[in-house]
Amino acid sequence: MTEPTANRPATPGRGPFLLLAALFFVPLFTAYALYFVWPEFRPKNTTNYGVLVVPVHALPAMTFTDVDGKAQSETLFKGHWSVVYMAGASCDNACVARVIMVRQIRLLLANERSRVKRVYITADANALQAAKTQFGSEQPDLEYLVDSGAAGSRAADVFKPTDPNALYLIDPLGNWFMVYPSSKDDYKLILKDIKRLLKLSMIG
């Protein structure tokens, strides 16, 4: 006759862990979604400096080349927050000021700066090379791209820039969700927006 096996202490299941994870992540996701994805449900007393794109615009596949003519991956805007500047044939004083301002904003993000990248796009390879020469070593983290896609699928077709000095904000999933027209030139308020979204986001 065998002796009864001693009762073992119950092993905690995954329930408590999942509950803690939900308590931590759900509020963050909800806040992010309400602020950037479904702004129509956002509390009315919450404001942002940039102009929200409603509905959020998922970027289509686009083709870019760098200053050396090398094709860039379609995942260019995935995994990071991107601040895009659509430049003209040349970078005038207003353009230079805008590029410098975004660099200062990124620097002020301190330890979070690696989550944000700056992208300079123009339709002409010669103009892109001229811009890179113009900025030289002053803009080491700026990505230079030629909008080399076919008509109808270029970045210019997506953003439809009517303001030559607008900034376009893209999330790490490749969604364009905010724009800063040239009239939005207070770097402190743009910085505040970006800091807020980095705090709310668990991606990028």
PDB file of C-alpha atoms in Angstrom:
ATOM      1  CA  MET A   1       0.000   0.000   0.000  1.00  0.00           C
ATOM      2  CA  THR A   2       1.519   3.273  -1.067  1.00  0.00           C
ATOM      3  CA  GLU A   3       1.522   6.298   1.148  1.00  0.00           C
ATOM      4  CA  PRO A   4      -0.403   9.339  -0.074  1.00  0.00           C
ATOM      5  CA  THR A   5       1.743  11.908  -1.787  1.00  0.00           C
ATOM      6  CA  ALA A   6       2.200  15.056   0.259  1.00  0.00           C
ATOM      7  CA  ASN A   7       0.299  18.022  -1.075  1.00  0.00           C
ATOM      8  CA  ARG A   8       2.654  20.394  -2.848  1.00  0.00           C
ATOM      9  CA  PRO A   9       2.263  24.136  -2.502  1.00  0.00           C
ATOM     10  CA  ALA A  10       0.297  25.573  -5.398  1.00  0.00           C
ATOM     11  CA  THR A  11       2.551  27.137  -8.001  1.00  0.00           C
ATOM     12  CA  PRO A  12       1.476  30.635  -8.977  1.00  0.00           C
ATOM     13  CA  GLY A  13       0.177  30.714 -12.527  1.00  0.00           C
ATOM     14  CA  ARG A  14       0.684  33.370 -15.151  1.00  0.00           C
ATOM     15  CA  GLY A  15      -2.421  35.195 -14.035  1.00  0.00           C
ATOM     16  CA  PRO A  16      -0.766  37.629 -11.601  1.00  0.00           C
ATOM     17  CA  PHE A  17       1.974  38.456 -14.108  1.00  0.00           C
ATOM     18  CA  LEU A  18      -0.509  39.103 -16.908  1.00  0.00           C
ATOM     19  CA  LEU A  19      -2.603  41.239 -14.587  1.00  0.00           C
ATOM     20  CA  LEU A  20       0.396  43.375 -13.636  1.00  0.00           C
ATOM     21  CA  ALA A  21       1.388  43.695 -17.297  1.00  0.00           C
ATOM     22  CA  ALA A  22      -2.132  44.789 -18.199  1.00  0.00           C
ATOM     23  CA  LEU A  23      -2.215  47.335 -15.394  1.00  0.00           C
ATOM     24  CA  PHE A  24       1.035  48.817 -16.681  1.00  0.00           C
ATOM     25  CA  PHE A  25       0.668  48.668 -20.461  1.00  0.00           C
ATOM     26  CA  VAL A  26      -3.044  49.192 -21.069  1.00  0.00           C
ATOM     27  CA  PRO A  27      -3.142  52.778 -19.710  1.00  0.00           C
ATOM     28  CA  LEU A  28      -0.075  53.691 -21.764  1.00  0.00           C
ATOM     29  CA  PHE A  29      -1.512  52.206 -24.942  1.00  0.00           C
ATOM     30  CA  THR A  30      -4.877  53.831 -24.318  1.00  0.00           C
ATOM     31  CA  ALA A  31      -3.309  57.246 -23.756  1.00  0.00           C
ATOM     32  CA  TYR A  32      -1.207  56.923 -26.910  1.00  0.00           C
ATOM     33  CA  ALA A  33      -4.142  55.729 -29.007  1.00  0.00           C
ATOM     34  CA  LEU A  34      -6.453  58.480 -27.798  1.00  0.00           C
ATOM     35  CA  TYR A  35      -3.849  61.152 -28.348  1.00  0.00           C
ATOM     36  CA  PHE A  36      -2.545  60.186 -31.771  1.00  0.00           C
ATOM     37  CA  VAL A  37      -4.678  57.468 -33.380  1.00  0.00           C
ATOM     38  CA  TRP A  38      -8.235  58.377 -32.377  1.00  0.00           C
ATOM     39  CA  PRO A  39      -8.044  62.105 -31.557  1.00  0.00           C
ATOM     40  CA  GLU A  40     -11.817  62.436 -31.915  1.00  0.00           C
ATOM     41  CA  PHE A  41     -12.147  60.601 -28.581  1.00  0.00           C
ATOM     42  CA  ARG A  42      -9.462  62.647 -26.863  1.00  0.00           C
ATOM     43  CA  PRO A  43     -10.448  64.862 -23.937  1.00  0.00           C
ATOM     44  CA  LYS A  44     -11.205  68.355 -25.212  1.00  0.00           C
ATOM     45  CA  ASN A  45      -8.856  70.044 -22.769  1.00  0.00           C
ATOM     46  CA  THR A  46      -5.836  68.171 -24.181  1.00  0.00           C
ATOM     47  CA  THR A  47      -3.910  70.206 -26.728  1.00  0.00           C
ATOM     48  CA  ASN A  48      -0.947  69.681 -28.980  1.00  0.00           C
ATOM     49  CA  TYR A  49       1.077  72.198 -30.931  1.00  0.00           C
ATOM     50  CA  GLY A  50       1.219  70.270 -34.205  1.00  0.00           C
ATOM     51  CA  VAL A  51      -1.745  69.758 -36.519  1.00  0.00           C
ATOM     52  CA  LEU A  52      -3.073  66.205 -36.309  1.00  0.00           C
ATOM     53  CA  VAL A  53      -3.680  64.309 -39.535  1.00  0.00           C
ATOM     54  CA  VAL A  54      -7.181  62.820 -39.260  1.00  0.00           C
ATOM     55  CA  PRO A  55      -7.445  60.010 -40.067  1.00  0.00           C
ATOM     56  CA  VAL A  56      -3.860  58.883 -39.607  1.00  0.00           C
ATOM     57  CA  HIS A  57      -2.278  58.259 -43.011  1.00  0.00           C
ATOM     58  CA  ALA A  58      -0.443  54.929 -43.403  1.00  0.00           C
ATOM     59  CA  LEU A  59       2.466  55.563 -45.760  1.00  0.00           C
ATOM     60  CA  PRO A  60       2.400  53.510 -48.973  1.00  0.00           C
ATOM     61  CA  ALA A  61       5.482  51.878 -50.455  1.00  0.00           C
ATOM     62  CA  MET A  62       7.734  54.659 -51.716  1.00  0.00           C
ATOM     63  CA  THR A  63      11.080  54.665 -53.499  1.00  0.00           C
ATOM     64  CA  PHE A  64      14.050  56.743 -52.371  1.00  0.00           C
ATOM     65  CA  THR A  65      17.720  56.950 -53.262  1.00  0.00           C
ATOM     66  CA  ASP A  66      20.559  58.475 -51.271  1.00  0.00           C
ATOM     67  CA  VAL A  67      23.193  60.949 -52.461  1.00  0.00           C
ATOM     68  CA  ASP A  68      25.153  58.087 -54.033  1.00  0.00           C
ATOM     69  CA  GLY A  69      22.143  56.879 -55.995  1.00  0.00           C
ATOM     70  CA  LYS A  70      21.699  53.799 -53.821  1.00  0.00           C
ATOM     71  CA  ALA A  71      18.106  52.636 -53.345  1.00  0.00           C
ATOM     72  CA  GLN A  72      16.821  52.813 -49.779  1.00  0.00           C
ATOM     73  CA  SER A  73      14.668  50.213 -48.072  1.00  0.00           C
ATOM     74  CA  GLU A  74      10.892  50.546 -48.021  1.00  0.00           C
ATOM     75  CA  THR A  75      11.159  50.099 -44.246  1.00  0.00           C
ATOM     76  CA  LEU A  76      12.924  53.452 -44.019  1.00  0.00           C
ATOM     77  CA  PHE A  77      10.202  54.913 -41.807  1.00  0.00           C
ATOM     78  CA  LYS A  78       9.735  51.849 -39.610  1.00  0.00           C
ATOM     79  CA  GLY A  79      11.181  51.482 -36.119  1.00  0.00           C
ATOM     80  CA  HIS A  80      11.858  55.176 -35.457  1.00  0.00           C
ATOM     81  CA  TRP A  81       9.946  58.395 -35.079  1.00  0.00           C
ATOM     82  CA  SER A  82      10.779  60.472 -38.136  1.00  0.00           C
ATOM     83  CA  VAL A  83      10.674  64.222 -38.707  1.00  0.00           C
ATOM     84  CA  VAL A  84      10.534  64.768 -42.467  1.00  0.00           C
ATOM     85  CA  TYR A  85      11.387  67.978 -44.311  1.00  0.00           C
ATOM     86  CA  MET A  86      10.348  68.203 -47.979  1.00  0.00           C
ATOM     87  CA  ALA A  87      12.868  70.546 -49.577  1.00  0.00           C
ATOM     88  CA  GLY A  88      12.708  72.427 -52.845  1.00  0.00           C
ATOM     89  CA  ALA A  89      15.362  72.838 -55.520  1.00  0.00           C
ATOM     90  CA  SER A  90      17.553  74.749 -53.070  1.00  0.00           C
ATOM     91  CA  CYS A  91      17.708  75.279 -49.331  1.00  0.00           C
ATOM     92  CA  ASP A  92      17.171  78.979 -48.650  1.00  0.00           C
ATOM     93  CA  ASN A  93      17.465  80.768 -45.314  1.00  0.00           C
ATOM     94  CA  ALA A  94      14.038  79.611 -44.133  1.00  0.00           C
ATOM     95  CA  CYS A  95      14.926  76.028 -45.036  1.00  0.00           C
ATOM     96  CA  VAL A  96      18.256  76.227 -43.222  1.00  0.00           C
ATOM     97  CA  ALA A  97      16.572  77.648 -40.123  1.00  0.00           C
ATOM     98  CA  ARG A  98      14.039  74.814 -40.130  1.00  0.00           C
ATOM     99  CA  VAL A  99      16.692  72.109 -40.478  1.00  0.00           C
ATOM    100  CA  ILE A 100      18.784  73.633 -37.686  1.00  0.00           C
ATOM    101  CA  MET A 101      15.733  73.930 -35.432  1.00  0.00           C
ATOM    102  CA  VAL A 102      14.893  70.239 -35.809  1.00  0.00           C
ATOM    103  CA  ARG A 103      18.485  69.322 -35.014  1.00  0.00           C
ATOM    104  CA  GLN A 104      18.306  71.371 -31.813  1.00  0.00           C
ATOM    105  CA  ILE A 105      15.039  69.673 -30.877  1.00  0.00           C
ATOM    106  CA  ARG A 106      16.604  66.252 -31.372  1.00  0.00           C
ATOM    107  CA  LEU A 107      19.637  67.205 -29.292  1.00  0.00           C
ATOM    108  CA  LEU A 108      17.367  68.395 -26.480  1.00  0.00           C
ATOM    109  CA  LEU A 109      15.786  64.941 -26.342  1.00  0.00           C
ATOM    110  CA  ALA A 110      19.044  63.820 -24.699  1.00  0.00           C
ATOM    111  CA  ASN A 111      18.922  60.067 -24.038  1.00  0.00           C
ATOM    112  CA  GLU A 112      15.776  59.711 -26.142  1.00  0.00           C
ATOM    113  CA  ARG A 113      17.297  61.237 -29.284  1.00  0.00           C
ATOM    114  CA  SER A 114      18.150  57.841 -30.811  1.00  0.00           C
ATOM    115  CA  ARG A 115      14.410  57.180 -31.135  1.00  0.00           C
ATOM    116  CA  VAL A 116      13.961  60.118 -33.507  1.00  0.00           C
ATOM    117  CA  LYS A 117      15.562  60.667 -36.886  1.00  0.00           C
ATOM    118  CA  ARG A 118      15.558  63.617 -39.259  1.00  0.00           C
ATOM    119  CA  VAL A 119      14.944  63.106 -42.967  1.00  0.00           C
ATOM    120  CA  TYR A 120      15.605  65.660 -45.713  1.00  0.00           C
ATOM    121  CA  ILE A 121      13.839  64.828 -48.994  1.00  0.00           C
ATOM    122  CA  THR A 122      14.091  66.559 -52.349  1.00  0.00           C
ATOM    123  CA  ALA A 123      12.986  65.572 -55.842  1.00  0.00           C
ATOM    124  CA  ASP A 124      16.332  66.255 -57.494  1.00  0.00           C
ATOM    125  CA  ALA A 125      19.623  64.384 -56.965  1.00  0.00           C
ATOM    126  CA  ASN A 126      21.710  67.471 -57.755  1.00  0.00           C
ATOM    127  CA  ALA A 127      19.721  69.526 -55.246  1.00  0.00           C
ATOM    128  CA  LEU A 128      20.248  66.829 -52.630  1.00  0.00           C
ATOM    129  CA  GLN A 129      24.002  66.785 -53.192  1.00  0.00           C
ATOM    130  CA  ALA A 130      24.065  70.584 -53.018  1.00  0.00           C
ATOM    131  CA  ALA A 131      22.201  70.496 -49.695  1.00  0.00           C
ATOM    132  CA  LYS A 132      24.598  67.946 -48.241  1.00  0.00           C
ATOM    133  CA  THR A 133      27.541  70.075 -49.340  1.00  0.00           C
ATOM    134  CA  GLN A 134      25.838  73.181 -47.937  1.00  0.00           C
ATOM    135  CA  PHE A 135      25.319  71.657 -44.484  1.00  0.00           C
ATOM    136  CA  GLY A 136      28.592  69.743 -44.456  1.00  0.00           C
ATOM    137  CA  SER A 137      29.547  68.353 -41.068  1.00  0.00           C
ATOM    138  CA  GLU A 138      27.054  70.607 -39.254  1.00  0.00           C
ATOM    139  CA  GLN A 139      24.231  68.083 -39.750  1.00  0.00           C
ATOM    140  CA  PRO A 140      25.858  64.660 -39.210  1.00  0.00           C
ATOM    141  CA  ASP A 141      22.641  62.858 -38.273  1.00  0.00           C
ATOM    142  CA  LEU A 142      20.510  64.206 -41.131  1.00  0.00           C
ATOM    143  CA  GLU A 143      19.382  61.593 -43.682  1.00  0.00           C
ATOM    144  CA  TYR A 144      19.381  62.888 -47.269  1.00  0.00           C
ATOM    145  CA  LEU A 145      16.985  61.259 -49.744  1.00  0.00           C
ATOM    146  CA  VAL A 146      15.845  61.762 -53.324  1.00  0.00           C
ATOM    147  CA  ASP A 147      12.118  61.276 -53.872  1.00  0.00           C
ATOM    148  CA  SER A 148      12.743  58.939 -56.812  1.00  0.00           C
ATOM    149  CA  GLY A 149       9.477  57.006 -57.043  1.00  0.00           C
ATOM    150  CA  ALA A 150       7.144  56.883 -60.004  1.00  0.00           C
ATOM    151  CA  ALA A 151       4.559  59.617 -60.437  1.00  0.00           C
ATOM    152  CA  GLY A 152       1.694  59.065 -58.035  1.00  0.00           C
ATOM    153  CA  SER A 153       3.771  57.159 -55.486  1.00  0.00           C
ATOM    154  CA  ARG A 154       6.296  59.775 -54.441  1.00  0.00           C
ATOM    155  CA  ALA A 155       6.552  61.330 -50.997  1.00  0.00           C
ATOM    156  CA  ALA A 156       5.398  64.576 -52.597  1.00  0.00           C
ATOM    157  CA  ASP A 157       2.207  62.797 -53.693  1.00  0.00           C
ATOM    158  CA  VAL A 158       1.608  61.585 -50.145  1.00  0.00           C
ATOM    159  CA  PHE A 159       2.334  64.772 -48.206  1.00  0.00           C
ATOM    160  CA  LYS A 160       1.160  67.132 -50.986  1.00  0.00           C
ATOM    161  CA  PRO A 161       3.311  69.934 -49.570  1.00  0.00           C
ATOM    162  CA  THR A 162       1.761  73.352 -50.074  1.00  0.00           C
ATOM    163  CA  ASP A 163       3.879  74.863 -47.308  1.00  0.00           C
ATOM    164  CA  PRO A 164       7.566  74.749 -48.316  1.00  0.00           C
ATOM    165  CA  ASN A 165       8.753  74.672 -44.714  1.00  0.00           C
ATOM    166  CA  ALA A 166       6.348  72.214 -43.135  1.00  0.00           C
ATOM    167  CA  LEU A 167       7.566  69.333 -40.977  1.00  0.00           C
ATOM    168  CA  TYR A 168       5.902  65.930 -41.188  1.00  0.00           C
ATOM    169  CA  LEU A 169       5.900  63.611 -38.191  1.00  0.00           C
ATOM    170  CA  ILE A 170       5.795  59.838 -38.791  1.00  0.00           C
ATOM    171  CA  ASP A 171       5.433  57.158 -36.123  1.00  0.00           C
ATOM    172  CA  PRO A 172       7.530  53.939 -35.950  1.00  0.00           C
ATOM    173  CA  LEU A 173       4.772  51.960 -37.677  1.00  0.00           C
ATOM    174  CA  GLY A 174       5.022  54.150 -40.766  1.00  0.00           C
ATOM    175  CA  ASN A 175       1.985  56.334 -40.106  1.00  0.00           C
ATOM    176  CA  TRP A 176       1.980  60.047 -40.889  1.00  0.00           C
ATOM    177  CA  PHE A 177      -0.063  61.571 -38.082  1.00  0.00           C
ATOM    178  CA  MET A 178       1.043  65.161 -37.532  1.00  0.00           C
ATOM    179  CA  VAL A 179       2.287  68.165 -39.476  1.00  0.00           C
ATOM    180  CA  TYR A 180       3.941  71.400 -38.360  1.00  0.00           C
ATOM    181  CA  PRO A 181       3.285  74.201 -40.884  1.00  0.00           C
ATOM    182  CA  SER A 182       5.913  76.922 -41.177  1.00  0.00           C
ATOM    183  CA  SER A 183       3.798  79.050 -38.829  1.00  0.00           C
ATOM    184  CA  LYS A 184       4.489  76.490 -36.085  1.00  0.00           C
ATOM    185  CA  ASP A 185       8.022  77.634 -35.363  1.00  0.00           C
ATOM    186  CA  ASP A 186       8.229  77.469 -31.567  1.00  0.00           C
ATOM    187  CA  TYR A 187      10.830  74.756 -31.019  1.00  0.00           C
ATOM    188  CA  LYS A 188       9.926  74.429 -27.336  1.00  0.00           C
ATOM    189  CA  LEU A 189       6.345  73.477 -28.163  1.00  0.00           C
ATOM    190  CA  ILE A 190       7.414  71.045 -30.895  1.00  0.00           C
ATOM    191  CA  LEU A 191       9.833  69.518 -28.406  1.00  0.00           C
ATOM    192  CA  LYS A 192       7.013  69.240 -25.879  1.00  0.00           C
ATOM    193  CA  ASP A 193       4.859  67.342 -28.397  1.00  0.00           C
ATOM    194  CA  ILE A 194       7.656  64.917 -29.244  1.00  0.00           C
ATOM    195  CA  LYS A 195       8.572  64.322 -25.616  1.00  0.00           C
ATOM    196  CA  ARG A 196       4.946  63.566 -24.847  1.00  0.00           C
ATOM    197  CA  LEU A 197       4.582  60.999 -27.604  1.00  0.00           C
ATOM    198  CA  LEU A 198       7.891  59.321 -26.702  1.00  0.00           C
ATOM    199  CA  LYS A 199       6.679  59.029 -23.126  1.00  0.00           C
ATOM    200  CA  LEU A 200       3.342  57.543 -24.170  1.00  0.00           C
ATOM    201  CA  SER A 201       4.752  55.200 -26.775  1.00  0.00           C
ATOM    202  CA  MET A 202       6.144  51.717 -26.147  1.00  0.00           C
ATOM    203  CA  ILE A 203       7.436  51.475 -29.730  1.00  0.00           C
ATOM    204  CA  GLY A 204      10.251  53.168 -31.572  1.00  0.00           C
TER     205      GLY A 204
END
